Tab-separated table of C-alpha atoms and ligand atoms in Angstrom:
chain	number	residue	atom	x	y	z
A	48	UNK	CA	0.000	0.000	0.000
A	49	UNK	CA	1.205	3.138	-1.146
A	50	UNK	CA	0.823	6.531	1.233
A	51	UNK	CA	1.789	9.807	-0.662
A	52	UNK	CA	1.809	12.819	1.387
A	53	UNK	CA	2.836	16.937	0.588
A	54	UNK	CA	4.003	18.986	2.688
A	55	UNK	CA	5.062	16.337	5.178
A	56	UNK	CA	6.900	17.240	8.347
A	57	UNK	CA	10.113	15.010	9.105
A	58	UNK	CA	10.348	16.123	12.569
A	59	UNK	CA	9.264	12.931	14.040
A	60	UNK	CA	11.405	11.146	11.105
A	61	UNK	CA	14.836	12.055	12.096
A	62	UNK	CA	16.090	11.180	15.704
A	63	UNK	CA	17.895	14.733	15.968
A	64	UNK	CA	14.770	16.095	16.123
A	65	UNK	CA	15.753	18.160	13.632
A	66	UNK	CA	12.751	20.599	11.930
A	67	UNK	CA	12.441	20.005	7.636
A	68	UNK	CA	9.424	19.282	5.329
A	69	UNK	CA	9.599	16.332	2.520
A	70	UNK	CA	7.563	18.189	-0.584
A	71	UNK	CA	6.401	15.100	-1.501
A	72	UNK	CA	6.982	11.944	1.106
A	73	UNK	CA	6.294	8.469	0.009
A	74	UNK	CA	5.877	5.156	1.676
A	75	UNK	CA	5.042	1.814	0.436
A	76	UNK	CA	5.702	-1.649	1.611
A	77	UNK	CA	5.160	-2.779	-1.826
A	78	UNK	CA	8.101	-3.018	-4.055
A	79	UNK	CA	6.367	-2.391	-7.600
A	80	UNK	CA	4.622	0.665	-6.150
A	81	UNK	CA	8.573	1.905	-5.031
A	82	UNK	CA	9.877	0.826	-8.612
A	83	UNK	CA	7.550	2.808	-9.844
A	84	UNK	CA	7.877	5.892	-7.538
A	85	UNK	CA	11.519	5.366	-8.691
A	86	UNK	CA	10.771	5.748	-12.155
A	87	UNK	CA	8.778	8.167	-12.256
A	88	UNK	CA	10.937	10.704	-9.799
A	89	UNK	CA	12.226	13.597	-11.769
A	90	UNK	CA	14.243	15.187	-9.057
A	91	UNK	CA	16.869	13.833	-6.547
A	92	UNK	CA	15.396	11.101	-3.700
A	93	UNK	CA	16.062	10.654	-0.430
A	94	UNK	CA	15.907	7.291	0.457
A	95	UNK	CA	15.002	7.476	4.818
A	96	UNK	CA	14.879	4.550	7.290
A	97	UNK	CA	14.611	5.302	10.868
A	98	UNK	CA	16.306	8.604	10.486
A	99	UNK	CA	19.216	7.798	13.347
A	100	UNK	CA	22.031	8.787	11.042
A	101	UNK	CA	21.700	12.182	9.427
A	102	UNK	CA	21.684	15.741	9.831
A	103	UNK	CA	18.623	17.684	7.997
A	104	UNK	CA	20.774	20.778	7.287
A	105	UNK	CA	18.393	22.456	4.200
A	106	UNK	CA	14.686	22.719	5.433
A	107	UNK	CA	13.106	21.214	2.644
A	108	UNK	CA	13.480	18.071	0.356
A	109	UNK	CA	12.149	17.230	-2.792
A	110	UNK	CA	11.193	14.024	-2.706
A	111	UNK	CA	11.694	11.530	0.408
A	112	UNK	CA	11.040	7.610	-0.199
A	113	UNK	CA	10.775	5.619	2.740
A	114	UNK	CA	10.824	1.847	2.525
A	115	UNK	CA	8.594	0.447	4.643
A	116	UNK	CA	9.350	-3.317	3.181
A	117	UNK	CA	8.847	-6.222	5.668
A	118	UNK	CA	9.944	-9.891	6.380
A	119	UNK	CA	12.400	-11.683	7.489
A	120	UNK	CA	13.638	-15.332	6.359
A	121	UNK	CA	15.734	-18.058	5.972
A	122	UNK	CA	16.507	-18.327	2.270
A	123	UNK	CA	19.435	-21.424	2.503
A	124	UNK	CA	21.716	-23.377	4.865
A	125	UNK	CA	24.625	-25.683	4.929
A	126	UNK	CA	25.648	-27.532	7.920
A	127	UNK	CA	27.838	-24.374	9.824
A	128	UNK	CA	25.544	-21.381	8.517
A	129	UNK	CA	21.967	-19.684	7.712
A	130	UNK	CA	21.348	-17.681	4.916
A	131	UNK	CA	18.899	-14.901	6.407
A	132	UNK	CA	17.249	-12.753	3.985
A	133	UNK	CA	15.724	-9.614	6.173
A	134	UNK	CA	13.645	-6.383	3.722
A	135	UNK	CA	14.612	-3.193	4.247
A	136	UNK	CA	11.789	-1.749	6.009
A	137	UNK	CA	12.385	-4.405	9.511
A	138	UNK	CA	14.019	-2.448	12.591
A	139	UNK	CA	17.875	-3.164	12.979
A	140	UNK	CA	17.385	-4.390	16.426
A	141	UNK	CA	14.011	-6.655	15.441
A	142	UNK	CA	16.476	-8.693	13.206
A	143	UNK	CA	18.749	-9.177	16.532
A	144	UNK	CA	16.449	-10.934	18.586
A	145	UNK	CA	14.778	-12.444	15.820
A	146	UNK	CA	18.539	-14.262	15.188
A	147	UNK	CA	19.213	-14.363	19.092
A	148	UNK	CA	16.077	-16.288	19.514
A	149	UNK	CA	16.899	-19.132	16.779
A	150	UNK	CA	20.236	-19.655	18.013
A	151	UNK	CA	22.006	-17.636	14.878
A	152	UNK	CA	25.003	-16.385	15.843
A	153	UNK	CA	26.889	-13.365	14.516
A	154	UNK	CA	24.592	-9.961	14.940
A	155	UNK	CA	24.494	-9.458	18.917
A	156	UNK	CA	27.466	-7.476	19.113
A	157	UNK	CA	24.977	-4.987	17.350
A	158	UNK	CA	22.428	-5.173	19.899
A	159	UNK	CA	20.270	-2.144	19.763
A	160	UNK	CA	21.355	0.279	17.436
A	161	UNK	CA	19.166	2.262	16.169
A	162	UNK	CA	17.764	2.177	12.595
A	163	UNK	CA	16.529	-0.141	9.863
A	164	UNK	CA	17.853	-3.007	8.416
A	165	UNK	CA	18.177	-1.285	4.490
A	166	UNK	CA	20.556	1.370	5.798
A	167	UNK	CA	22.950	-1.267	7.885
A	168	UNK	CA	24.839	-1.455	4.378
A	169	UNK	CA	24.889	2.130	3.931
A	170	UNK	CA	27.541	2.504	6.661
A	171	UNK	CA	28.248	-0.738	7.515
A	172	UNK	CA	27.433	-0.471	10.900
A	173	UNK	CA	29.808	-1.033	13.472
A	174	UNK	CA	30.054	-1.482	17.348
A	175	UNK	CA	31.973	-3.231	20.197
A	176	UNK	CA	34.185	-5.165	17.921
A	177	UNK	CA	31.953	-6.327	15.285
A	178	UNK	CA	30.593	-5.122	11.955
A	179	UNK	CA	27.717	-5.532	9.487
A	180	UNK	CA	30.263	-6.782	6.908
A	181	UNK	CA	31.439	-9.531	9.093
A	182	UNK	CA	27.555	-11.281	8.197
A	183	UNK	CA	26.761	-9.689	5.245
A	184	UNK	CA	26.741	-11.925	2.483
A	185	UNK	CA	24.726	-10.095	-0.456
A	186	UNK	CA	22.334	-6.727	-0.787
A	187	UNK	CA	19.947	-6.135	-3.380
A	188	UNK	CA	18.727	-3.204	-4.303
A	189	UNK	CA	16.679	-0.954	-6.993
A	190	UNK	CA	18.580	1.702	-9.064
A	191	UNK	CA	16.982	4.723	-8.441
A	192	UNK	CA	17.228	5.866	-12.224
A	193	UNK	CA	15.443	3.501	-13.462
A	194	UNK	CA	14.167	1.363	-10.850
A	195	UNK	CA	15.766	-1.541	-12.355
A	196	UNK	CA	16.648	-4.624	-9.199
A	197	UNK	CA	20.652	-4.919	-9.028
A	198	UNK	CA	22.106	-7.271	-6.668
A	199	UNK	CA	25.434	-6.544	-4.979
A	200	UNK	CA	27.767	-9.056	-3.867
A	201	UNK	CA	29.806	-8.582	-0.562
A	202	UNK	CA	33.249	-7.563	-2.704
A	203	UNK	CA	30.937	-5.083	-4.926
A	204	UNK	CA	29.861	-3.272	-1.780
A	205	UNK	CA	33.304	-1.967	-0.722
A	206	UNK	CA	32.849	-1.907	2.616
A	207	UNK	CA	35.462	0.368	4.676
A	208	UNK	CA	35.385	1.859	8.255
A	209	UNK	CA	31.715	3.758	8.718
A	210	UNK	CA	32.201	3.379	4.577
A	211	UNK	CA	30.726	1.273	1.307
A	212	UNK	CA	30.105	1.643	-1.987
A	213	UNK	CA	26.439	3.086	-0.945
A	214	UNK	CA	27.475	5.998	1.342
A	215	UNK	CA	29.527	6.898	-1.371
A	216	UNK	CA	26.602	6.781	-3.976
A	217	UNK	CA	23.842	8.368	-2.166
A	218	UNK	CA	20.390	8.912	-3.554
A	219	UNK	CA	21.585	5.870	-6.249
A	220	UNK	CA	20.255	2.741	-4.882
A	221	UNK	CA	17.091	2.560	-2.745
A	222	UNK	CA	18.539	-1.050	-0.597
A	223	UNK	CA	15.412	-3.430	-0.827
A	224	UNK	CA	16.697	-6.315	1.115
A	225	UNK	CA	20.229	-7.613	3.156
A	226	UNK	CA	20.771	-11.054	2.814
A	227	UNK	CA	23.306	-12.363	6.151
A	228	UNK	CA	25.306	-15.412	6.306
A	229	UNK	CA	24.659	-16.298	10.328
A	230	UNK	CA	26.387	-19.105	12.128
A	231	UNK	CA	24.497	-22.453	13.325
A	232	UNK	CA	27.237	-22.303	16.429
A	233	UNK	CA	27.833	-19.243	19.206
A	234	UNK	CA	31.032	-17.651	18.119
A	235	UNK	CA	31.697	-14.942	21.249
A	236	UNK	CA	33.743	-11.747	19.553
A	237	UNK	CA	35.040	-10.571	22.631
A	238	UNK	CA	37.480	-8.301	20.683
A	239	UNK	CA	36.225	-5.249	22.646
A	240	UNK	CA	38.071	-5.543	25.803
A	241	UNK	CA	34.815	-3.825	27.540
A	242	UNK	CA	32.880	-6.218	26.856
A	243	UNK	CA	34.469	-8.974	28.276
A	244	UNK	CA	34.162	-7.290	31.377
A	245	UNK	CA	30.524	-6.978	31.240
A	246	UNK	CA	30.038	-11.024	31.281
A	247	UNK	CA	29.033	-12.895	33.773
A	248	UNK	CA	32.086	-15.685	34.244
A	249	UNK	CA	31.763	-18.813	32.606
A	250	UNK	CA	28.096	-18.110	31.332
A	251	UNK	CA	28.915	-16.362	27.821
A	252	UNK	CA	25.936	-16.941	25.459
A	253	UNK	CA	24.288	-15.057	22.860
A	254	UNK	CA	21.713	-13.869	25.256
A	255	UNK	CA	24.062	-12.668	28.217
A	256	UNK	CA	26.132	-10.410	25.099
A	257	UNK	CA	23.393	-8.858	24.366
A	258	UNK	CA	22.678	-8.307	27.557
A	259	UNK	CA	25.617	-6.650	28.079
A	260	UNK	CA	25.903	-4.806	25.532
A	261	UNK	CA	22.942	-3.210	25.917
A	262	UNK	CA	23.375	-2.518	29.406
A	263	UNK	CA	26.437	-0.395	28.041
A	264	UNK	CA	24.693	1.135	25.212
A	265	UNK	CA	21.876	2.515	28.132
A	266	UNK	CA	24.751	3.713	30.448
A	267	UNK	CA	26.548	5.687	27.803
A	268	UNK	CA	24.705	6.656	25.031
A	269	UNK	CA	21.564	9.589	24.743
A	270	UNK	CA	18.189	8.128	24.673
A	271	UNK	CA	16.892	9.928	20.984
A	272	UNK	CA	13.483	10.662	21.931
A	273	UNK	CA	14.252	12.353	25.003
A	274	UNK	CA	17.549	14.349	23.723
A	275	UNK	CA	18.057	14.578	19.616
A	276	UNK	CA	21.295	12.900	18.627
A	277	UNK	CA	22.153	10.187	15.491
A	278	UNK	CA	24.533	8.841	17.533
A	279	UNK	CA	28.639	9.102	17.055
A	280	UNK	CA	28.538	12.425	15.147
A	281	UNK	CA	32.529	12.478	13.842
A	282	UNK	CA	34.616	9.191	12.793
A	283	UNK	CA	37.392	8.059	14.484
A	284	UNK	CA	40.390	9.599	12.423
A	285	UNK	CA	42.990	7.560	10.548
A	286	UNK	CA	46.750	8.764	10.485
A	287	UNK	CA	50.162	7.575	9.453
A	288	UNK	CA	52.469	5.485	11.723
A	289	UNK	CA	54.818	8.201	11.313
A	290	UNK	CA	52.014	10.902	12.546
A	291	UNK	CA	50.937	8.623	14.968
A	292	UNK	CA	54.102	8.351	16.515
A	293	UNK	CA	55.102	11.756	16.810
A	294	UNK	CA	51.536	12.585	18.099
A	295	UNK	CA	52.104	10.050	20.739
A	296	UNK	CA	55.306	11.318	21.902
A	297	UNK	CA	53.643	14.467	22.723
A	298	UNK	CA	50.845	13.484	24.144
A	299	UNK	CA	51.571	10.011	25.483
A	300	UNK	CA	47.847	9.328	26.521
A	301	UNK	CA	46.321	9.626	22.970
A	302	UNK	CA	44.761	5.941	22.331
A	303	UNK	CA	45.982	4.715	19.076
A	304	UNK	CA	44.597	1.516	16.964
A	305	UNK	CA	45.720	-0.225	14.245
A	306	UNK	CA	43.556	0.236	10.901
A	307	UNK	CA	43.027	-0.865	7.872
A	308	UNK	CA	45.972	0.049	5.151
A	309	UNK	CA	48.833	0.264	7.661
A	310	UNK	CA	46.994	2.957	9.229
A	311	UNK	CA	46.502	4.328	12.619
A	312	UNK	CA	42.896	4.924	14.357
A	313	UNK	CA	43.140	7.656	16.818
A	314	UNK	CA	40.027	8.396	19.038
A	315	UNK	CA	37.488	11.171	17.853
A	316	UNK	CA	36.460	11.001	21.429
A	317	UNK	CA	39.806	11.606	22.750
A	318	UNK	CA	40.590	14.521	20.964
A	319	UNK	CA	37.387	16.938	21.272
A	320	UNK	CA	37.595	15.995	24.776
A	321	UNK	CA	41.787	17.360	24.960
A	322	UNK	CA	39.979	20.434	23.575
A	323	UNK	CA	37.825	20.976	26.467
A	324	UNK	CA	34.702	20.352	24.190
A	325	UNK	CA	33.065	18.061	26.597
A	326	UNK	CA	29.779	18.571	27.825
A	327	UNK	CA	30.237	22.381	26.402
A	328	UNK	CA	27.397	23.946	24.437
A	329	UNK	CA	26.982	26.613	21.747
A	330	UNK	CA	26.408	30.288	22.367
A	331	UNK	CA	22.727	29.427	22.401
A	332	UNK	CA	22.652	26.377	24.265
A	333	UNK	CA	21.046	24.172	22.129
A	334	UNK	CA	23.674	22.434	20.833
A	335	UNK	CA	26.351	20.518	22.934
A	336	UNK	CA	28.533	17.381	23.230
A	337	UNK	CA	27.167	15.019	25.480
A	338	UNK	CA	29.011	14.928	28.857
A	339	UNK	CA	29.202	11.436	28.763
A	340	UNK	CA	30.306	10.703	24.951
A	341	UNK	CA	31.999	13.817	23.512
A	342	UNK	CA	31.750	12.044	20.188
A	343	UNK	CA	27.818	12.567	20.292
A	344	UNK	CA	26.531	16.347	19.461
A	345	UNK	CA	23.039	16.772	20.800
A	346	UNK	CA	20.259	19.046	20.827
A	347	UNK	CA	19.057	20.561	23.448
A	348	UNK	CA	16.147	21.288	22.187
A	349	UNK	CA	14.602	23.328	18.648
A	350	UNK	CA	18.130	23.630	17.530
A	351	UNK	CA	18.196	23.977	13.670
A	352	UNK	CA	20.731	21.870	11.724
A	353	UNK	CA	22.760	24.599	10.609
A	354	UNK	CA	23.358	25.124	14.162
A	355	UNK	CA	24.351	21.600	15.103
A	356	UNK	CA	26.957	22.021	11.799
A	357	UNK	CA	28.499	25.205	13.093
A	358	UNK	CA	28.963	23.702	16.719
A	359	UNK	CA	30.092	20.491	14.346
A	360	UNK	CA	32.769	22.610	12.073
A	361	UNK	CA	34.143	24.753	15.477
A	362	UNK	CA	35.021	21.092	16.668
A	363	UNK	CA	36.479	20.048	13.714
A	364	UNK	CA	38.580	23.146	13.576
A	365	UNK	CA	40.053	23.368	16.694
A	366	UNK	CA	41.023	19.437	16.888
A	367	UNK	CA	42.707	20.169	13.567
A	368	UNK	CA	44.454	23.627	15.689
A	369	UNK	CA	45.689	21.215	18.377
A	370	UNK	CA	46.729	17.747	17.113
A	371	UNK	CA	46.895	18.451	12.967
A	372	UNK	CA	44.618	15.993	12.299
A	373	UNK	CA	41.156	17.010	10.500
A	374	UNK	CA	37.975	14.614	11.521
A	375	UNK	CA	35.138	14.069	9.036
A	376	UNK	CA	31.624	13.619	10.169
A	377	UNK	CA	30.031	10.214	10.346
A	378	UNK	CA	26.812	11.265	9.953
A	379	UNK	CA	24.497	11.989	6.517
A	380	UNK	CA	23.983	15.599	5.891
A	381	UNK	CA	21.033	16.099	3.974
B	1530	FAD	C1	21.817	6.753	19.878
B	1530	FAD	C2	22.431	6.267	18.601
B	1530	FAD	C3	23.419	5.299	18.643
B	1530	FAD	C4	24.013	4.844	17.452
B	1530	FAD	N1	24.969	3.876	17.537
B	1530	FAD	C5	25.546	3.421	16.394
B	1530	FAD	C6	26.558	2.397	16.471
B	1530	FAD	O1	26.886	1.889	17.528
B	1530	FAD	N2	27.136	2.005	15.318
B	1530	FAD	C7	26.768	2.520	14.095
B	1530	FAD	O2	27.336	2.100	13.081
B	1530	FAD	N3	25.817	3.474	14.003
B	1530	FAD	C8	25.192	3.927	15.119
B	1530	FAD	N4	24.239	4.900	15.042
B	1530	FAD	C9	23.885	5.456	13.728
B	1530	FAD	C10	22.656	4.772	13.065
B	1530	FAD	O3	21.850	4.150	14.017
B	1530	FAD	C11	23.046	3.758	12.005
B	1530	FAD	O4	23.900	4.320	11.042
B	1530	FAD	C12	21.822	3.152	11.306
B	1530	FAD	O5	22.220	2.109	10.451
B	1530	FAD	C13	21.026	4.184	10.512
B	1530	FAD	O6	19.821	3.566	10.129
B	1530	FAD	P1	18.563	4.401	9.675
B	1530	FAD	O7	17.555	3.438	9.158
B	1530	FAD	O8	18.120	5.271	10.764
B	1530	FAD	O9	19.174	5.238	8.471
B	1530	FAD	P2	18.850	6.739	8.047
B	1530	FAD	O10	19.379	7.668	9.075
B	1530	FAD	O11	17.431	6.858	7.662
B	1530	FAD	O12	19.744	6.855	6.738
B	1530	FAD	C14	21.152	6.882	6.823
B	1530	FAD	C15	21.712	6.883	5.394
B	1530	FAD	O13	21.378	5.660	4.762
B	1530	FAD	C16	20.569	5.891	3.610
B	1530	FAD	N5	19.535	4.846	3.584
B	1530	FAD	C17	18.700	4.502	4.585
B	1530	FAD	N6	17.921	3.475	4.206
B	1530	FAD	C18	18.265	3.177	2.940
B	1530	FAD	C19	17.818	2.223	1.990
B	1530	FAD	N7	16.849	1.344	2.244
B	1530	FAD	N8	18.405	2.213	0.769
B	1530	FAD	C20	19.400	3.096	0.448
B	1530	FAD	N9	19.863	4.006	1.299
B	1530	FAD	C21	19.303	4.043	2.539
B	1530	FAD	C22	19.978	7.269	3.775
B	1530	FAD	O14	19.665	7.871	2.517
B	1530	FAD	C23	21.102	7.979	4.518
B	1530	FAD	O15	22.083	8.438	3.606
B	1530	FAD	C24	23.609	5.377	16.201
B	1530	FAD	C25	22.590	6.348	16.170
B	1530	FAD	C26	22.006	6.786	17.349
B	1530	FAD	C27	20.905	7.804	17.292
């Protein structure tokens, strides 16, 4: 069924609580009546899920599509692994349990972040040691230009670090489904040292990771509806050896991780917090970074997204002052 609305508010659509109307906002959980939207779109879409990662910086948009696609299933297995096939339109954190409670192991680490399953591509989600393209084993999606299905293998989606192939094509593909390749046997990635922490000895199960992880997801992170925020706002930056070295010899706290490429990972939250940015807000007050995650910008309340960019760029600018290294935003702006 297809719902086509002008003039559409996507206040309660974006968990910034940012203020900006769709002209024209459609949703269908029917995918003939999206190829067709598709099709017939003259202007540039906005493909939305749940809204948790992205910054509404222009007040209006053309056209906003919003996949409301549902289902979940198990489309093959072999005697180590499920195929699950999960549509777009399911919540992130639906398709956890739903694995959790069949004994398929692979997702928990990703215990309740927030979203829908068609963007966990986008960015290839990420948290406490695990990522989306650990269990992702094929996406398929509609080209937005001429609503034609094309199916992406794993390789084809260039996955990198808060990265793929679609965050780097946005408004191309409208993601339809996410097929994952889940294991038939708990495998515990305890790769975030945290984490281990959090278990209860000798009883480590899907159940009790999940558990845990959500217990630290509640004790650090914002609740949306209650304060606006999509979550980490900046990635963690990637350096050098050679700049990662002589950063750490002046400042022989910085946290450093390997990365991808002989690269270094420093900490985003590190650094805005050396710059005193913690728990500091904007000349107006409506902006800030969260006092218990510097990495998260929130508002305060009817802050506009122009003004959560400004607070955004001053960060950016004085981490690049200090430590010579420039940090790029995570999040979507729109
Ligand atoms: C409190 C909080 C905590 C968070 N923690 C994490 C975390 O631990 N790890 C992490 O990686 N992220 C985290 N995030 C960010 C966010 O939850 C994820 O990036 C999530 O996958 C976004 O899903 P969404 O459906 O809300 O996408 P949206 O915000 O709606 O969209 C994000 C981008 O994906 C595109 N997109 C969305 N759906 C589709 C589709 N079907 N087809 C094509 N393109 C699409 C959009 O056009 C946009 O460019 C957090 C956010 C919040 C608010």
């Amino acid at each position: 069924m297809i719902h086509i609305r002008k003039k559409y508010s996507l206040l309660s659509h974006n968990t910034f609580g940012i203020s900006a109307t769709a002209d024209t906002f459609v949703v269908s959980d029917n995918m003939n009546e999206l190829r067709d939207t598709l099709r017939t779109a003259a202007m540039p879409v906005l493909v939305l899920g749940g809204g948790s990662n992205l910054l509404f910086v222009s007040d209006t948009c053309p056209l906003v599509v919003h996949p409301a696609l549902k289902g979940i299933e198990l489309t093959g297995e072999d005697s180590e692994t499920v195929l699950v096939r999960a549509c777009s339109g399911e919540v992130w954190d639906d398709l956890v349990t739903w694995s959790i409670a069949r004994n398929y192991s692979g997702l928990e680490n990703l215990s309740l972040i927030p979203g829908n399953v068609g963007a966990c591509p986008v960015q290839n989600i990420g948290a406490y040691g695990a990522e989306a393209q650990d269990v992702i084993e094929s996406v398929e999606t509609l080209h937005i230009a001429d609503g034609k299905q094309q199916p992406f293998s794993k390789q084809e989606c260039r996955f990198g670090y808060r990265d793929s192939f679609f965050k780097q094509n946005r408004g191309k593909y409208l993601i339809v489904s996410v097929t994952f390749r889940l294991s038939k046997t708990f495998v515990p990635n305890l790769a975030y040292s945290g984490l281990k922490s959090m278990l209860p000895n000798g009883n480590i199960s899907m159940a009790t990771v999940r558990e845990a992880v959500v217990k630290m997801r509640r004790q650090k992170l914002p609740d949306h509806p209650l304060l606006g925020n999509a979550g980490s706002f900046f990635k963690n930056p990637a350096v050098s050896s050679q700049q990662a070295e002589a950063l750490k010899s002046e400042y022989p706290a910085l946290p450093l991780y390997t990365a991808a490429g002989g690269l270094n990972k420093l900490s985003a939250a590190w650094l805005i917090e050396q710059c005193g940015w913690k728990g500091k807000r904007n000349k107006q007050g409506n902006v800030g970074a969260y006092d218990r995650q510097p990495l998260i910008l929130v508002n305060y309340g009817g802050a506009s997204g122009k003004e959560v960019l400004d607070f955004a760029s001053e960060i950016i600018r004085s981490v690049e002052e200090k430590f010579g290294v420039r940090m790029e935003p995570e999040v979507n702006m729109i």
